[in-house]
C-alpha cells in the first residue's frame, strides 16, 4: 500500500514539481494538492481518505502554514506534517514544532534529502534535518525526566526567559516583554546554553520540553 501525500503550497509550479517527484518514489503517491490551508481543509472534509504526510508551505494566502498546522492538530492529529520553507529562522522552526510539525525542510534541499525525510517520518515519526541532532529529536519524543532533580538549575528570570523563548518572538521582542536590555537577554541565553549544553535556540527549547520546564 502506498504512503499517501498531500501538498499545500500556493506556488503552482512548485506544487506540481513536488507532486511529480513524489509519484516517482516507490511506495508513495499524491492524494491531493491544495493552494492554501483553507483549500486543504475543504478538500480533507470531503475526502474518503486522509494523507499520511502533508507537505506544508509556511507562507500562503488565506490560511498560512502556521494556522493550518494548528487546525490539523485538532481535526486530523494522525496526519504527519512536514513543513517546507525558504525560511531557516529558529523562531519559525520552534513555532512549527509547537504546532505539531514532524519535520522541517528548506525548499532548496536535495531530492535525496526530501526522500529521506519522507521515509524517516513514516519510520520514526520525525525528521528535522540539520536543524536538530538525532539526540535532541529523541529527547523531544521522550517523556520528561522522572527524577525531580535536574542536571542544571535555572533562576526565576532564566526560567521566565526560557518560557518566552519558546515562541516566534525575536530576542529584542523578548527583551521588551521582560523589561530588560537586549544585552541582558543575550546573557540569559548564553547562560542557559551553557547550563543545558546546547548551541541553538531550538536545542534550548527541546531540552526545556524534555525536562518538563515548558510544555507545548
Short mmCIF file of C-alpha atoms in Angstrom, two decimals:
data_model
loop_
_atom_site.label_atom_id
_atom_site.label_comp_id
_atom_site.label_asym_id
_atom_site.label_seq_id
_atom_site.Cartn_x
_atom_site.Cartn_y
_atom_site.Cartn_z
CA UNK A 1 0.00 0.00 0.00
CA UNK A 2 1.32 3.43 -0.94
CA UNK A 3 2.04 6.19 1.55
CA UNK A 4 -0.39 8.99 0.69
CA UNK A 5 0.97 12.52 0.44
CA UNK A 6 -0.93 15.82 0.45
CA UNK A 7 0.65 19.08 -0.70
CA UNK A 8 -0.37 22.58 0.40
CA UNK A 9 1.55 25.27 -1.48
CA UNK A 10 0.35 28.38 -3.29
CA UNK A 11 3.17 28.17 -5.86
CA UNK A 12 1.55 26.09 -8.60
CA UNK A 13 4.78 25.14 -10.38
CA UNK A 14 6.48 24.05 -7.17
CA UNK A 15 3.45 22.07 -6.07
CA UNK A 16 3.35 20.33 -9.45
CA UNK A 17 7.08 19.56 -9.28
CA UNK A 18 6.71 18.10 -5.78
CA UNK A 19 3.76 16.04 -6.93
CA UNK A 20 5.71 14.64 -9.88
CA UNK A 21 8.69 13.86 -7.67
CA UNK A 22 6.62 12.07 -5.04
CA UNK A 23 4.92 9.90 -7.66
CA UNK A 24 8.35 8.77 -8.89
CA UNK A 25 9.21 7.46 -5.41
CA UNK A 26 8.39 3.82 -4.87
CA UNK A 27 5.57 3.23 -2.36
CA UNK A 28 4.47 6.90 -2.40
CA UNK A 29 1.53 8.59 -4.10
CA UNK A 30 -0.15 12.01 -4.04
CA UNK A 31 -3.66 12.16 -2.64
CA UNK A 32 -4.39 15.86 -3.15
CA UNK A 33 -2.85 19.27 -3.85
CA UNK A 34 -4.17 22.45 -2.21
CA UNK A 35 -3.24 26.08 -2.82
CA UNK A 36 -3.58 27.17 0.83
CA UNK A 37 -4.66 25.93 4.25
CA UNK A 38 -8.34 26.68 3.75
CA UNK A 39 -8.38 24.83 0.44
CA UNK A 40 -6.66 21.90 2.16
CA UNK A 41 -9.21 21.71 4.97
CA UNK A 42 -12.07 21.93 2.47
CA UNK A 43 -10.64 19.04 0.46
CA UNK A 44 -9.98 16.92 3.55
CA UNK A 45 -13.56 17.44 4.72
CA UNK A 46 -14.96 15.69 1.63
CA UNK A 47 -12.17 13.16 1.06
CA UNK A 48 -12.75 9.48 1.78
CA UNK A 49 -9.08 9.09 2.71
CA UNK A 50 -6.59 11.04 4.79
CA UNK A 51 -2.98 11.60 3.78
CA UNK A 52 -0.20 10.04 5.82
CA UNK A 53 2.07 13.06 5.32
CA UNK A 54 1.28 16.68 4.50
CA UNK A 55 3.90 18.80 2.74
CA UNK A 56 3.02 22.19 4.19
CA UNK A 57 4.28 25.54 2.92
CA UNK A 58 4.52 28.18 5.63
CA UNK A 59 3.81 31.31 3.58
CA UNK A 60 0.42 31.05 1.86
CA UNK A 61 -2.52 33.45 1.37
CA UNK A 62 -5.93 32.93 3.02
CA UNK A 63 -4.52 30.50 5.64
CA UNK A 64 -0.77 30.12 6.17
CA UNK A 65 1.12 27.05 7.33
CA UNK A 66 1.18 28.02 11.00
CA UNK A 67 -2.59 28.39 11.26
CA UNK A 68 -3.13 25.30 9.14
CA UNK A 69 -0.93 23.20 11.45
CA UNK A 70 -2.99 24.27 14.46
CA UNK A 71 -6.24 23.24 12.76
CA UNK A 72 -4.78 19.91 11.67
CA UNK A 73 -3.54 19.12 15.17
CA UNK A 74 -7.12 19.46 16.42
CA UNK A 75 -9.04 17.96 13.49
CA UNK A 76 -6.65 15.42 11.95
CA UNK A 77 -3.94 14.54 14.50
CA UNK A 78 -2.88 11.40 12.57
CA UNK A 79 -1.54 13.45 9.64
CA UNK A 80 2.24 13.91 9.86
CA UNK A 81 3.19 17.47 8.89
CA UNK A 82 6.44 18.11 7.03
CA UNK A 83 6.97 21.88 6.89
CA UNK A 84 8.54 23.28 3.73
CA UNK A 85 10.01 26.75 3.70
CA UNK A 86 12.69 29.07 2.37
CA UNK A 87 12.98 30.43 5.91
CA UNK A 88 15.51 28.93 8.33
CA UNK A 89 14.80 31.27 11.25
CA UNK A 90 14.85 29.47 14.58
CA UNK A 91 11.64 31.21 15.70
CA UNK A 92 9.71 29.66 12.83
CA UNK A 93 11.19 26.21 13.37
CA UNK A 94 10.26 26.36 17.05
CA UNK A 95 6.77 27.61 16.23
CA UNK A 96 6.16 24.75 13.79
CA UNK A 97 7.42 22.20 16.33
CA UNK A 98 5.00 23.66 18.86
CA UNK A 99 2.20 23.50 16.29
CA UNK A 100 2.83 19.81 15.67
CA UNK A 101 5.17 19.56 12.67
CA UNK A 102 7.12 16.32 12.48
CA UNK A 103 9.76 17.75 10.18
CA UNK A 104 11.13 20.98 8.74
CA UNK A 105 12.82 21.14 5.33
CA UNK A 106 14.21 24.02 3.33
CA UNK A 107 12.87 24.16 -0.21
CA UNK A 108 16.41 24.21 -1.54
CA UNK A 109 17.16 20.71 -0.23
CA UNK A 110 18.27 17.87 -2.50
CA UNK A 111 15.74 15.29 -3.74
CA UNK A 112 17.64 12.61 -1.80
CA UNK A 113 17.11 14.51 1.45
CA UNK A 114 13.45 15.04 0.60
CA UNK A 115 13.00 11.29 0.11
CA UNK A 116 14.90 10.62 3.34
CA UNK A 117 12.59 12.99 5.20
CA UNK A 118 9.50 11.15 3.95
CA UNK A 119 10.98 7.77 4.85
CA UNK A 120 12.05 8.80 8.34
CA UNK A 121 8.74 10.45 9.16
CA UNK A 122 6.99 7.20 8.32
CA UNK A 123 9.56 5.03 10.12
CA UNK A 124 10.50 7.17 13.13
CA UNK A 125 7.75 9.76 13.29
CA UNK A 126 10.00 12.79 12.77
CA UNK A 127 12.68 14.44 10.60
CA UNK A 128 14.40 17.74 11.31
CA UNK A 129 17.41 17.72 9.02
CA UNK A 130 20.47 19.72 10.06
CA UNK A 131 18.45 21.95 12.36
CA UNK A 132 18.42 19.39 15.15
CA UNK A 133 20.65 16.48 16.05
CA UNK A 134 19.25 12.98 16.33
CA UNK A 135 19.72 13.04 20.08
CA UNK A 136 17.75 16.25 20.50
CA UNK A 137 14.86 14.84 18.48
CA UNK A 138 14.86 11.71 20.61
CA UNK A 139 14.72 13.96 23.64
CA UNK A 140 11.69 15.75 22.20
CA UNK A 141 9.83 12.45 21.84
CA UNK A 142 10.95 11.13 25.22
CA UNK A 143 8.88 11.71 28.38
CA UNK A 144 10.05 14.32 30.90
CA UNK A 145 12.71 13.22 33.36
CA UNK A 146 11.16 11.01 36.05
CA UNK A 147 13.50 12.35 38.69
CA UNK A 148 12.65 15.79 40.09
CA UNK A 149 16.36 16.60 40.29
CA UNK A 150 17.55 18.38 37.15
CA UNK A 151 21.16 18.23 35.90
CA UNK A 152 21.10 22.05 35.98
CA UNK A 153 19.24 24.81 37.77
CA UNK A 154 17.64 27.99 36.41
CA UNK A 155 16.77 31.03 38.46
CA UNK A 156 13.37 32.69 38.08
CA UNK A 157 14.46 35.16 35.39
CA UNK A 158 16.24 32.47 33.36
CA UNK A 159 13.15 30.27 33.55
CA UNK A 160 10.95 33.20 32.51
CA UNK A 161 13.23 33.81 29.52
CA UNK A 162 13.12 30.11 28.57
CA UNK A 163 9.32 30.06 28.57
CA UNK A 164 9.06 33.22 26.48
CA UNK A 165 11.76 31.97 24.09
CA UNK A 166 9.52 29.01 23.20
CA UNK A 167 7.78 31.26 20.67
CA UNK A 168 8.38 33.05 17.40
CA UNK A 169 9.40 36.26 19.19
CA UNK A 170 12.79 37.75 18.43
CA UNK A 171 15.31 38.27 21.21
CA UNK A 172 14.72 42.02 21.01
CA UNK A 173 10.99 41.50 21.49
CA UNK A 174 11.68 39.17 24.41
CA UNK A 175 13.82 41.90 25.99
CA UNK A 176 10.90 44.34 25.71
CA UNK A 177 8.50 41.87 27.37
CA UNK A 178 10.94 41.21 30.20
CA UNK A 179 11.70 44.94 30.55
CA UNK A 180 15.43 44.40 30.23
CA UNK A 181 18.06 45.33 27.67
CA UNK A 182 18.83 43.09 24.67
CA UNK A 183 22.29 42.59 26.19
CA UNK A 184 20.71 41.17 29.35
CA UNK A 185 18.62 38.77 27.26
CA UNK A 186 21.79 37.71 25.42
CA UNK A 187 23.24 36.95 28.83
CA UNK A 188 20.27 34.78 29.82
CA UNK A 189 20.56 32.94 26.53
CA UNK A 190 24.28 32.23 26.85
CA UNK A 191 23.94 31.09 30.47
CA UNK A 192 21.13 28.67 29.60
CA UNK A 193 23.01 27.41 26.53
CA UNK A 194 25.94 26.62 28.80
CA UNK A 195 23.84 25.01 31.53
CA UNK A 196 21.90 22.85 29.04
CA UNK A 197 24.95 22.13 26.89
CA UNK A 198 23.21 23.25 23.69
CA UNK A 199 24.24 25.59 20.88
CA UNK A 200 20.94 26.77 19.38
CA UNK A 201 17.61 28.22 20.48
CA UNK A 202 15.86 25.16 19.07
CA UNK A 203 18.05 22.88 21.19
CA UNK A 204 17.33 25.00 24.27
CA UNK A 205 13.58 24.74 23.76
CA UNK A 206 13.70 20.98 23.24
CA UNK A 207 15.78 20.49 26.39
CA UNK A 208 13.22 22.60 28.26
CA UNK A 209 10.45 20.35 26.92
CA UNK A 210 12.35 17.19 27.82
CA UNK A 211 12.86 18.26 31.42
CA UNK A 212 9.28 19.48 31.82
CA UNK A 213 10.27 23.13 32.28
CA UNK A 214 7.99 24.18 29.42
CA UNK A 215 5.04 22.49 27.75
CA UNK A 216 3.55 22.51 24.27
#
